[in-house]
Short mmCIF file of C-alpha atoms in Angstrom, two decimals:
data_model
loop_
_atom_site.label_atom_id
_atom_site.label_comp_id
_atom_site.label_asym_id
_atom_site.label_seq_id
_atom_site.Cartn_x
_atom_site.Cartn_y
_atom_site.Cartn_z
CA MET A 1 -15.42 54.06 4.57
CA ARG A 2 -12.41 51.87 5.38
CA ALA A 3 -10.61 52.92 2.19
CA LEU A 4 -9.94 56.40 3.62
CA ASP A 5 -8.12 55.11 6.71
CA ILE A 6 -6.27 52.45 4.76
CA ALA A 7 -4.97 55.00 2.24
CA ALA A 8 -3.93 57.23 5.16
CA THR A 9 -1.70 54.45 6.56
CA GLY A 10 -0.21 54.12 3.08
CA MET A 11 0.59 57.85 2.90
CA GLN A 12 2.19 57.76 6.36
CA ALA A 13 4.34 54.79 5.38
CA GLN A 14 5.53 56.52 2.20
CA GLN A 15 6.29 59.66 4.20
CA THR A 16 8.55 57.60 6.50
CA ASN A 17 10.11 56.09 3.39
CA VAL A 18 10.89 59.54 1.95
CA GLU A 19 12.35 60.65 5.30
CA VAL A 20 14.70 57.65 5.41
CA ILE A 21 15.74 58.19 1.78
CA SER A 22 16.39 61.91 2.36
CA ASN A 23 18.54 61.07 5.40
CA ASN A 24 20.55 58.67 3.21
CA ILE A 25 21.04 61.32 0.54
CA ALA A 26 21.96 63.95 3.16
CA ASN A 27 24.63 61.57 4.49
CA MET A 28 26.06 60.47 1.15
CA THR A 29 29.44 62.00 1.99
CA THR A 30 29.46 61.19 5.73
CA THR A 31 32.45 59.01 6.62
CA GLY A 32 31.48 55.51 7.68
CA TYR A 33 27.72 56.13 7.22
CA LYS A 34 25.62 53.04 6.51
CA ARG A 35 22.55 53.53 4.35
CA GLN A 36 19.20 52.69 5.88
CA ARG A 37 16.05 51.14 4.56
CA ALA A 38 12.48 51.43 5.81
CA GLU A 39 10.75 48.08 6.08
CA PHE A 40 6.97 47.78 5.84
CA GLN A 41 4.47 45.18 6.98
CA ASP A 42 0.79 44.67 6.25
CA LEU A 43 -1.55 45.49 9.13
CA LEU A 44 -4.07 43.07 10.57
CA TYR A 45 -6.99 41.69 8.54
CA GLN A 46 -10.73 41.88 8.97
CA SER A 47 -12.60 38.71 8.11
CA LEU A 48 -15.88 39.17 6.23
CA ARG A 49 -16.28 35.43 5.83
CA VAL A 50 -14.15 33.04 7.86
CA VAL A 51 -12.29 30.38 5.92
CA GLY A 52 -12.95 26.82 7.08
CA SER A 53 -16.31 27.64 8.64
CA ASN A 54 -19.23 25.42 7.74
CA SER A 55 -21.28 26.58 4.81
CA SER A 56 -24.10 24.11 5.51
CA ASP A 57 -25.15 21.57 8.11
CA GLN A 58 -23.81 18.83 5.80
CA ASN A 59 -20.25 19.72 6.92
CA THR A 60 -19.37 21.46 3.68
CA ILE A 61 -16.79 24.10 4.45
CA VAL A 62 -15.98 27.50 3.01
CA PRO A 63 -12.89 26.83 0.85
CA ALA A 64 -11.63 30.42 0.78
CA GLY A 65 -12.65 33.20 3.13
CA ALA A 66 -13.09 36.89 2.49
CA GLU A 67 -10.65 39.08 4.35
CA ILE A 68 -9.74 42.72 3.92
CA GLY A 69 -6.40 44.07 5.07
CA LEU A 70 -6.44 47.30 7.00
CA GLY A 71 -3.33 49.00 5.65
CA VAL A 72 0.40 49.12 6.22
CA LYS A 73 2.80 49.94 9.06
CA THR A 74 6.50 50.58 9.39
CA ALA A 75 8.18 47.46 10.77
CA GLY A 76 11.60 48.95 11.23
CA ILE A 77 14.38 51.03 9.75
CA TYR A 78 17.44 48.92 9.12
CA PRO A 79 21.01 49.89 8.40
CA ILE A 80 22.55 47.96 5.51
CA ASP A 81 26.11 47.32 6.53
CA ASP A 82 27.91 46.46 3.34
CA GLN A 83 31.39 47.94 3.00
CA GLY A 84 31.69 51.54 1.82
CA THR A 85 34.41 52.34 -0.68
CA LEU A 86 37.79 53.32 0.78
CA GLU A 87 38.98 56.78 -0.01
CA GLN A 88 42.65 57.68 0.21
CA THR A 89 43.40 60.73 2.35
CA SER A 90 47.13 60.23 3.16
CA ASN A 91 46.50 61.54 6.66
CA SER A 92 48.44 59.24 9.01
CA LEU A 93 45.64 59.24 11.61
CA ASP A 94 42.84 58.42 9.16
CA LEU A 95 41.87 54.78 9.57
CA ALA A 96 39.42 52.72 7.55
CA ILE A 97 38.14 49.32 8.65
CA GLN A 98 38.17 46.80 5.85
CA GLY A 99 35.69 44.16 6.96
CA ASN A 100 33.78 43.67 10.20
CA GLY A 101 34.13 45.69 13.35
CA TYR A 102 33.88 49.03 15.11
CA PHE A 103 36.43 51.23 16.92
CA GLN A 104 35.71 51.71 20.64
CA ILE A 105 35.32 55.30 21.79
CA THR A 106 35.08 56.54 25.40
CA LEU A 107 32.32 59.12 25.68
CA PRO A 108 32.65 62.00 28.20
CA SER A 109 30.04 60.15 30.32
CA GLY A 110 32.42 57.17 30.58
CA GLU A 111 30.23 54.97 28.38
CA THR A 112 31.75 53.14 25.43
CA ALA A 113 30.43 54.05 21.98
CA TYR A 114 31.30 52.34 18.70
CA THR A 115 32.13 53.90 15.34
CA ARG A 116 33.47 53.04 11.90
CA ASP A 117 34.47 56.64 11.28
CA GLY A 118 38.26 56.55 11.68
CA SER A 119 39.06 60.23 11.08
CA PHE A 120 41.18 60.56 14.23
CA SER A 121 43.54 63.28 15.38
CA LEU A 122 45.74 64.05 18.39
CA ALA A 123 44.57 65.81 21.54
CA PRO A 124 46.87 68.47 23.12
CA ASP A 125 48.40 65.76 25.34
CA GLY A 126 49.04 63.47 22.36
CA THR A 127 46.13 61.06 22.92
CA ILE A 128 44.45 59.68 19.78
CA VAL A 129 40.92 61.14 19.74
CA THR A 130 37.94 61.35 17.37
CA ALA A 131 36.87 64.49 15.49
CA ASP A 132 34.81 65.40 18.58
CA GLY A 133 37.78 64.95 20.93
CA TYR A 134 36.59 61.67 22.49
CA VAL A 135 39.34 59.20 23.40
CA VAL A 136 39.83 56.20 21.12
CA GLN A 137 40.37 53.13 23.32
CA PRO A 138 42.84 52.03 24.65
CA GLY A 139 43.93 55.71 24.88
CA ILE A 140 47.28 55.63 23.11
CA GLN A 141 49.44 58.70 23.77
CA VAL A 142 51.82 59.83 21.05
CA PRO A 143 54.82 61.80 22.40
CA SER A 144 55.35 65.23 20.88
CA ASN A 145 58.83 64.37 19.57
CA ALA A 146 57.53 61.58 17.32
CA THR A 147 58.40 62.21 13.70
CA SER A 148 56.09 59.68 12.10
CA ILE A 149 53.16 57.49 13.11
CA THR A 150 52.52 54.15 11.47
CA ILE A 151 49.42 52.09 12.11
CA ASN A 152 49.55 48.65 10.53
CA SER A 153 46.73 46.38 9.41
CA SER A 154 46.50 44.72 12.85
CA GLY A 155 46.03 48.09 14.55
CA GLN A 156 49.52 48.39 16.05
CA VAL A 157 50.52 52.03 16.54
CA GLN A 158 54.24 52.56 15.97
CA ILE A 159 56.21 55.79 16.07
CA THR A 160 59.66 56.86 15.11
CA LEU A 161 61.30 59.28 17.52
CA ASP A 162 63.48 62.13 16.41
CA GLY A 163 67.06 60.88 15.96
CA GLN A 164 66.17 57.17 16.21
CA THR A 165 65.83 54.71 13.36
CA ALA A 166 64.03 51.77 15.03
CA PRO A 167 60.26 52.27 15.35
CA GLN A 168 58.74 51.97 18.79
CA THR A 169 55.35 50.26 19.45
CA LEU A 170 52.98 52.33 21.61
CA GLY A 171 49.96 50.05 21.69
CA GLN A 172 47.37 48.27 19.63
CA LEU A 173 43.85 49.38 18.69
CA GLN A 174 41.04 46.91 19.14
CA LEU A 175 37.88 46.28 17.13
CA SER A 176 34.50 45.14 18.45
CA VAL A 177 32.04 43.01 16.51
CA PHE A 178 28.38 42.42 17.39
CA PRO A 179 26.09 39.48 16.67
CA ASN A 180 23.55 41.92 15.23
CA ASP A 181 24.96 45.19 13.88
CA ALA A 182 21.45 46.34 12.94
CA GLY A 183 20.53 46.37 16.64
CA LEU A 184 23.01 49.13 17.54
CA ALA A 185 21.43 52.42 18.59
CA ALA A 186 22.61 55.32 16.42
CA GLN A 187 23.61 58.35 18.51
CA GLY A 188 24.44 60.76 15.70
CA ASP A 189 28.05 61.98 15.23
CA ASN A 190 28.73 58.56 13.61
CA LEU A 191 28.53 56.91 17.05
CA PHE A 192 26.57 53.82 18.05
CA LEU A 193 25.69 52.35 21.44
CA GLN A 194 25.23 48.74 22.42
CA THR A 195 21.61 47.59 23.03
CA ALA A 196 19.88 44.38 24.08
CA ALA A 197 19.16 43.74 20.39
CA SER A 198 22.76 44.13 19.23
CA GLY A 199 24.13 41.63 21.78
CA ASP A 200 27.39 41.90 23.69
CA PRO A 201 30.45 42.99 21.73
CA VAL A 202 33.39 40.66 21.17
CA SER A 203 36.67 42.56 21.02
CA ASP A 204 39.94 41.51 19.48
CA THR A 205 42.78 42.98 17.51
CA PRO A 206 42.20 43.72 13.82
CA GLY A 207 42.98 40.87 11.45
CA GLN A 208 41.84 38.08 13.77
CA PRO A 209 39.28 35.65 12.24
CA GLY A 210 35.95 37.42 11.94
CA PHE A 211 37.50 40.87 12.41
CA GLY A 212 38.36 43.46 9.77
CA THR A 213 41.75 45.04 9.24
CA THR A 214 42.72 48.69 9.67
CA MET A 215 44.06 50.70 6.76
CA GLN A 216 46.11 53.80 7.50
CA GLY A 217 45.62 56.84 5.29
CA PHE A 218 42.18 55.79 4.14
CA LEU A 219 38.63 56.63 5.21
CA GLU A 220 35.54 54.54 4.58
CA SER A 221 33.03 56.54 2.54
CA SER A 222 29.32 56.14 3.12
CA ASN A 223 27.78 53.17 1.29
CA VAL A 224 24.93 55.30 -0.09
CA ASN A 225 24.38 54.73 -3.80
CA VAL A 226 22.85 57.94 -5.15
CA VAL A 227 21.27 56.29 -8.21
CA THR A 228 19.47 53.75 -6.01
CA GLU A 229 18.33 56.43 -3.59
CA ILE A 230 16.94 58.69 -6.31
CA THR A 231 15.03 55.84 -7.96
CA ASN A 232 13.71 54.84 -4.52
CA LEU A 233 12.67 58.44 -3.96
CA ILE A 234 10.74 58.54 -7.23
CA THR A 235 9.00 55.26 -6.39
CA ALA A 236 8.10 56.51 -2.91
CA GLN A 237 6.74 59.76 -4.30
CA ARG A 238 4.57 57.94 -6.88
CA ALA A 239 3.31 55.56 -4.21
CA TYR A 240 2.41 58.56 -2.06
CA GLU A 241 0.46 60.10 -4.96
CA MET A 242 -1.39 56.86 -5.60
CA ASN A 243 -2.51 56.68 -1.99
CA SER A 244 -3.77 60.24 -2.20
CA GLN A 245 -5.68 59.24 -5.37
CA VAL A 246 -7.41 56.56 -3.34
CA ILE A 247 -8.39 59.13 -0.74
CA THR A 248 -9.85 61.36 -3.47
CA ALA A 249 -11.78 58.44 -4.96
CA ALA A 250 -13.12 57.30 -1.58
CA ASP A 251 -14.08 60.88 -0.81
CA GLU A 252 -15.96 61.16 -4.12
CA MET A 253 -17.82 57.96 -3.30
CA LEU A 254 -18.83 59.40 0.06
CA THR A 255 -19.92 62.64 -1.60
CA THR A 256 -22.08 60.63 -4.01
CA LEU A 257 -23.74 58.97 -1.05
CA THR A 258 -24.35 62.18 0.87
CA ASN A 259 -25.91 63.74 -2.25
CA LEU A 260 -28.65 61.08 -2.34
CA HIS A 261 -31.96 62.42 -1.11
CA MET B 1 -41.50 47.64 -5.64
CA GLN B 2 -38.45 48.86 -3.73
CA ILE B 3 -36.62 45.59 -4.54
CA ALA B 4 -34.62 47.50 -7.19
CA SER B 5 -33.28 49.86 -4.52
CA LEU B 6 -32.37 46.98 -2.25
CA ILE B 7 -30.42 45.21 -4.99
CA ALA B 8 -28.59 48.42 -5.84
CA THR B 9 -27.76 48.89 -2.15
CA SER B 10 -26.31 45.36 -1.89
CA CYS B 11 -24.00 46.27 -4.76
CA LEU B 12 -23.04 49.62 -3.16
CA ILE B 13 -21.93 47.82 0.00
CA ALA B 14 -19.94 45.29 -1.99
CA GLU B 15 -18.26 48.07 -3.97
CA GLN B 16 -17.26 49.75 -0.71
CA ASP B 17 -15.50 46.57 0.43
CA ASP B 18 -13.83 46.32 -2.96
CA MET B 19 -12.60 49.91 -2.59
CA ALA B 20 -11.12 49.08 0.84
CA MET B 21 -9.27 46.18 -0.76
CA ILE B 22 -7.85 48.37 -3.54
CA ALA B 23 -6.77 50.91 -0.91
CA ASP B 24 -5.01 48.15 1.03
CA ASN B 25 -3.21 46.93 -2.10
CA ILE B 26 -1.99 50.44 -2.93
CA ALA B 27 -0.99 51.09 0.72
CA ASN B 28 1.13 47.93 0.57
CA ALA B 29 2.80 48.74 -2.75
CA SER B 30 6.17 48.91 -0.91
CA THR B 31 5.67 45.99 1.49
CA PRO B 32 8.15 43.23 0.60
CA ALA B 33 6.55 40.03 -0.76
CA TYR B 34 3.03 41.47 -0.35
CA GLN B 35 0.55 39.72 -2.62
CA ALA B 36 -2.32 41.73 -4.04
CA GLU B 37 -5.79 40.77 -2.83
CA ARG B 38 -8.83 40.51 -5.06
CA MET B 39 -12.48 40.36 -4.23
CA GLN B 40 -14.75 37.74 -5.69
CA PHE B 41 -18.40 38.71 -6.06
CA THR B 42 -21.25 36.35 -6.53
CA ASP B 43 -25.01 36.55 -6.77
CA TRP B 44 -27.31 35.57 -4.00
CA LEU B 45 -30.62 34.51 -5.48
CA ALA B 46 -33.85 35.26 -3.77
CA PRO B 47 -37.35 34.61 -5.06
CA SER B 48 -39.05 37.75 -6.19
CA PRO B 49 -41.65 38.72 -3.58
CA HIS B 50 -44.30 39.39 -6.26
CA ALA B 51 -43.66 36.30 -8.34
CA ARG B 52 -46.26 33.73 -9.13
CA PRO B 53 -44.48 30.37 -9.28
CA GLY B 54 -42.88 29.68 -12.64
CA THR B 55 -43.63 33.07 -14.15
CA GLU B 56 -40.92 35.38 -12.89
CA ARG B 57 -37.21 35.03 -12.45
CA ASP B 58 -35.49 35.22 -9.07
CA VAL B 59 -33.81 38.46 -8.11
CA ALA B 60 -30.03 38.42 -7.62
CA PHE B 61 -28.34 40.36 -4.82
CA VAL B 62 -24.59 40.98 -4.91
CA VAL B 63 -22.43 39.53 -2.14
CA ASP B 64 -18.67 39.59 -1.72
CA ARG B 65 -18.23 35.90 -1.22
CA GLY B 66 -14.50 35.52 -1.06
CA THR B 67 -11.11 37.09 -1.50
CA TRP B 68 -8.15 35.58 -3.26
CA ARG B 69 -4.53 36.56 -3.66
CA ASP B 70 -2.45 37.05 -6.73
CA ARG B 71 0.23 34.38 -6.11
CA THR B 72 2.71 35.52 -8.76
CA SER B 73 6.13 36.67 -7.56
CA GLY B 74 6.92 40.35 -7.25
CA ALA B 75 10.05 41.85 -8.79
CA PHE B 76 13.35 40.96 -7.09
CA ARG B 77 15.45 43.79 -5.72
CA LYS B 78 19.09 43.63 -4.66
CA THR B 79 19.62 44.92 -1.12
CA GLY B 80 23.12 43.79 -0.14
CA ASN B 81 22.10 42.46 3.28
CA PRO B 82 23.38 38.88 3.73
CA PHE B 83 20.19 37.79 5.51
CA ASP B 84 17.79 39.17 2.90
CA ILE B 85 16.58 36.09 1.09
CA ALA B 86 14.14 36.09 -1.82
CA ILE B 87 12.31 32.93 -2.88
CA GLY B 88 12.35 32.30 -6.64
CA ASN B 89 9.80 29.49 -6.50
CA PRO B 90 6.35 31.14 -6.23
CA ASP B 91 4.94 28.18 -4.26
CA ALA B 92 7.58 28.05 -1.52
CA TRP B 93 7.28 29.72 1.91
CA PHE B 94 9.59 30.25 4.89
CA ARG B 95 8.43 28.98 8.26
CA VAL B 96 8.83 31.13 11.37
CA GLN B 97 8.06 30.20 14.96
CA THR B 98 5.75 32.82 16.49
CA GLN B 99 4.16 32.96 19.93
CA THR B 100 0.96 31.54 18.47
CA GLY B 101 2.52 28.76 16.39
CA VAL B 102 4.33 28.17 13.13
CA ARG B 103 3.48 30.75 10.47
CA LEU B 104 4.44 31.09 6.81
CA THR B 105 6.01 34.13 5.17
CA ARG B 106 7.69 35.00 1.88
CA ALA B 107 9.18 38.25 3.15
CA GLY B 108 12.76 37.09 3.60
CA ALA B 109 14.13 40.12 5.46
CA PHE B 110 15.91 38.29 8.27
CA THR B 111 18.60 39.42 10.67
CA LEU B 112 20.68 37.97 13.51
CA SER B 113 19.37 38.36 17.05
CA ALA B 114 21.57 39.14 20.07
CA ASN B 115 22.20 35.41 20.59
CA ARG B 116 23.00 34.92 16.87
CA THR B 117 19.74 33.24 15.93
CA VAL B 118 18.31 34.02 12.48
CA VAL B 119 15.09 35.96 13.16
CA ASP B 120 12.54 38.02 11.21
CA GLN B 121 11.51 41.65 11.78
CA GLU B 122 9.50 40.74 14.89
CA GLY B 123 12.27 38.59 16.41
CA ASP B 124 10.55 35.32 15.52
CA PRO B 125 13.10 32.64 14.59
CA LEU B 126 13.32 31.19 11.07
CA LEU B 127 13.00 27.40 11.12
CA ASP B 128 15.27 24.89 9.39
CA SER B 129 14.06 21.80 7.53
CA ALA B 130 13.70 19.89 10.83
CA GLY B 131 11.64 22.70 12.39
CA HIS B 132 14.36 24.07 14.71
CA PRO B 133 15.63 27.67 14.93
CA ILE B 134 18.96 28.35 13.22
CA THR B 135 21.68 29.64 15.56
CA LEU B 136 25.12 30.57 14.30
CA GLY B 137 28.37 30.15 16.21
CA GLN B 138 30.53 33.07 17.36
CA SER B 139 33.12 32.38 14.67
CA ASP B 140 30.66 32.13 11.77
CA THR B 141 31.09 35.06 9.40
CA GLY B 142 30.81 35.27 5.66
CA ILE B 143 27.41 33.58 5.56
CA SER B 144 26.28 32.26 2.22
CA ILE B 145 22.91 30.78 1.37
CA ALA B 146 22.62 28.46 -1.61
CA ALA B 147 19.61 28.20 -3.92
CA ASP B 148 18.47 24.97 -2.24
CA GLY B 149 18.42 26.56 1.24
CA THR B 150 21.80 25.36 2.50
CA LEU B 151 23.24 27.94 4.88
CA SER B 152 27.01 27.81 5.27
CA SER B 153 29.75 29.99 6.70
CA ARG B 154 33.22 30.59 5.36
CA GLU B 155 34.75 29.17 8.55
CA ASN B 156 32.67 26.13 9.40
CA GLY B 157 31.05 24.97 6.17
CA ILE B 158 27.40 23.85 6.11
CA LEU B 159 25.50 24.93 9.25
CA ALA B 160 21.82 24.36 8.52
CA GLU B 161 19.27 23.91 5.82
CA ILE B 162 16.51 26.51 5.70
CA GLY B 163 13.18 24.70 5.59
CA LEU B 164 10.84 25.79 2.80
CA VAL B 165 7.34 24.43 2.57
CA ARG B 166 4.22 24.62 0.47
CA PRO B 167 0.74 24.45 2.03
CA THR B 168 -1.32 21.58 0.61
CA ASP B 169 -4.34 23.89 0.39
CA PRO B 170 -3.18 27.44 -0.43
CA SER B 171 -6.74 28.81 -0.50
CA ALA B 172 -7.19 27.95 3.19
CA MET B 173 -4.35 30.30 4.22
CA THR B 174 -5.35 33.35 6.23
CA ALA B 175 -3.29 36.53 6.48
CA GLU B 176 -2.50 37.72 9.97
CA GLY B 177 -0.71 40.96 9.14
CA GLY B 178 3.00 41.49 9.69
CA ARG B 179 3.52 39.53 6.43
CA LEU B 180 2.58 36.30 8.22
CA PHE B 181 0.13 33.67 7.04
CA ASN B 182 -1.52 30.89 8.98
CA PRO B 183 -1.51 27.79 6.74
CA ASN B 184 -4.63 26.34 8.50
CA GLY B 185 -3.58 22.89 7.35
CA PRO B 186 -0.65 20.60 6.57
CA THR B 187 2.43 21.73 4.65
CA VAL B 188 4.89 19.73 2.56
CA PRO B 189 8.59 20.49 1.94
CA VAL B 190 9.56 22.14 -1.35
CA ALA B 191 12.45 20.47 -3.17
CA ALA B 192 13.62 23.38 -5.34
CA PRO B 193 12.96 26.68 -3.53
CA GLU B 194 15.43 28.67 -5.72
CA LEU B 195 16.58 31.02 -2.95
CA MET B 196 18.45 34.20 -3.80
CA GLN B 197 20.66 35.73 -1.12
CA ARG B 198 21.01 39.52 -0.69
CA MET B 199 17.73 40.03 -2.57
CA LEU B 200 14.18 40.85 -1.50
CA GLU B 201 10.93 40.19 -3.29
CA ASP B 202 8.95 43.38 -3.90
CA SER B 203 5.21 43.65 -3.51
CA ASN B 204 3.43 42.26 -6.61
CA VAL B 205 0.88 45.10 -6.62
CA SER B 206 0.58 46.51 -10.12
CA PRO B 207 -0.18 50.25 -9.87
CA ILE B 208 -1.81 50.35 -13.32
CA LEU B 209 -4.20 47.52 -12.47
CA GLU B 210 -5.09 48.96 -9.09
CA ILE B 211 -5.70 52.51 -10.29
CA THR B 212 -7.82 51.32 -13.25
CA HIS B 213 -9.74 49.04 -10.95
CA MET B 214 -10.20 51.93 -8.53
CA ILE B 215 -11.57 54.28 -11.23
CA ASP B 216 -13.83 51.49 -12.44
CA THR B 217 -15.19 50.88 -8.94
CA GLU B 218 -15.71 54.56 -8.34
CA ARG B 219 -17.65 55.03 -11.61
CA GLN B 220 -19.78 51.99 -10.97
CA PHE B 221 -20.46 53.27 -7.48
CA SER B 222 -21.67 56.67 -8.71
CA PHE B 223 -23.70 54.97 -11.45
CA LEU B 224 -25.48 52.86 -8.82
CA ALA B 225 -26.00 55.88 -6.59
CA GLN B 226 -27.52 57.71 -9.55
CA PHE B 227 -29.76 54.72 -10.20
CA LEU B 228 -30.90 54.80 -6.56
CA GLN B 229 -31.64 58.50 -6.91
CA GLU B 230 -33.71 58.04 -10.08
CA GLU B 231 -35.58 55.14 -8.51
CA SER B 232 -36.35 57.28 -5.48
CA ASP B 233 -37.55 60.13 -7.74
CA ARG B 234 -39.69 57.73 -9.71
CA ARG B 235 -41.40 56.47 -6.56
CA GLN B 236 -41.85 60.01 -5.31
CA ASN B 237 -43.37 60.93 -8.65
CA ALA B 238 -45.68 57.89 -8.59
CA MET B 239 -46.82 58.69 -5.08
CA THR B 240 -47.55 62.32 -5.98
CA LYS B 241 -49.61 61.21 -8.98
CA ILE B 242 -51.51 58.56 -7.03
CA THR B 243 -52.40 60.97 -4.24
CA ALA B 244 -53.36 63.59 -6.87
CA THR B 245 -55.79 61.12 -8.50
CA ASP B 246 -57.30 60.32 -5.10
CA ALA B 247 -57.95 63.98 -4.35
#
């Protein structure tokens, strides 16, 4: 009974769907989180009657074949990278990216990771670091006698020192953009790593053509829309139930057969 | 005499295939641009083995002769991804270049590959109207896709025209899984594809239809099985009586 196996692939697909939706809902308040979507594809087909084959020796051909699909599979889980809303925090080291791009972060292993979560703070030596204490490239150090930090839309970090009026530029943050954002490998902790699918990053200062701008005192909220997620969840749950209905029906048909004597 | 059982069995087998098809439709209720499949049954006439010519009708076995697809569009859903493209015209198809040749698809969930080529979920490039892959430049951002298939960027204007086609014989198309179809014949360009950017076409499977159809199939199946059972009992009964008379 093919119907049993086919319905099982359907239930598995809907389970994946519910898992992706629940991860989106769990991350609805995660800074810089991009909602994900499970993508499905139909599985291969079994031909009962091949289209185009000859139906007689007079060269008449079968105009439409008979083929039965064998179920569904998960093709991929894609992040949808539309802009999250910007939330004002007034913290001078909170940065939101308006537009394209990722901040570059140096991991303890020396690798470079990428993030859109700009909730930065200062390490004991004054270096700008992420919430996990990883250095934000290019590793700008803020002296302890700085009275205020300003980061403008092109990523320039300026400070005012105690007793001075003219601001002093310490450095400039850079953003990286990728040909295919969806190809980045999520590492958790809002960090992403470059992969063969994402392509090589192009880095430039914020505000250049094709790059976003930085906004001080703001954080980018997750782009999860709760209403959409809940409706998707209901749809996925109903689809799951329908597949289980098919299993019940196919099982009843088998029972009918085994009861013949 | 057992011809009745054989006919009922031919129908049981056909109903099983029909059930597999319903299961596949329901399993693909969330597959973008999936089109529901339907089974077409027909009768296969055979002369009755006991017939004297011209006195008895032929017997008709059931065969599942063909399958066809519901070609209506599914509902359109907004996704927000710039490379999600839904086709408003139910006859138009995208062309993608796969390892085994050009295939058609309506599932417009595309993305950019590492070298900035527009590709589908499997990494197969989407073809433009001239049959070439579409590759964007480094500076192209803010991609917009017009209803007629024109792909342009904010920086460099018109870049390509997405090629949409219609197979001349839609019934000859075969599904290959992965939302791809082999046209098995020539295709012609479609003038008004009515593309919608940042949208995806949902599966056109109607749950109500499928579930009703499923219940129907299941009932018919148990009815036939019951018929087989009664027929078997009747023969058993006849045999018992005949042997009893002989004794």
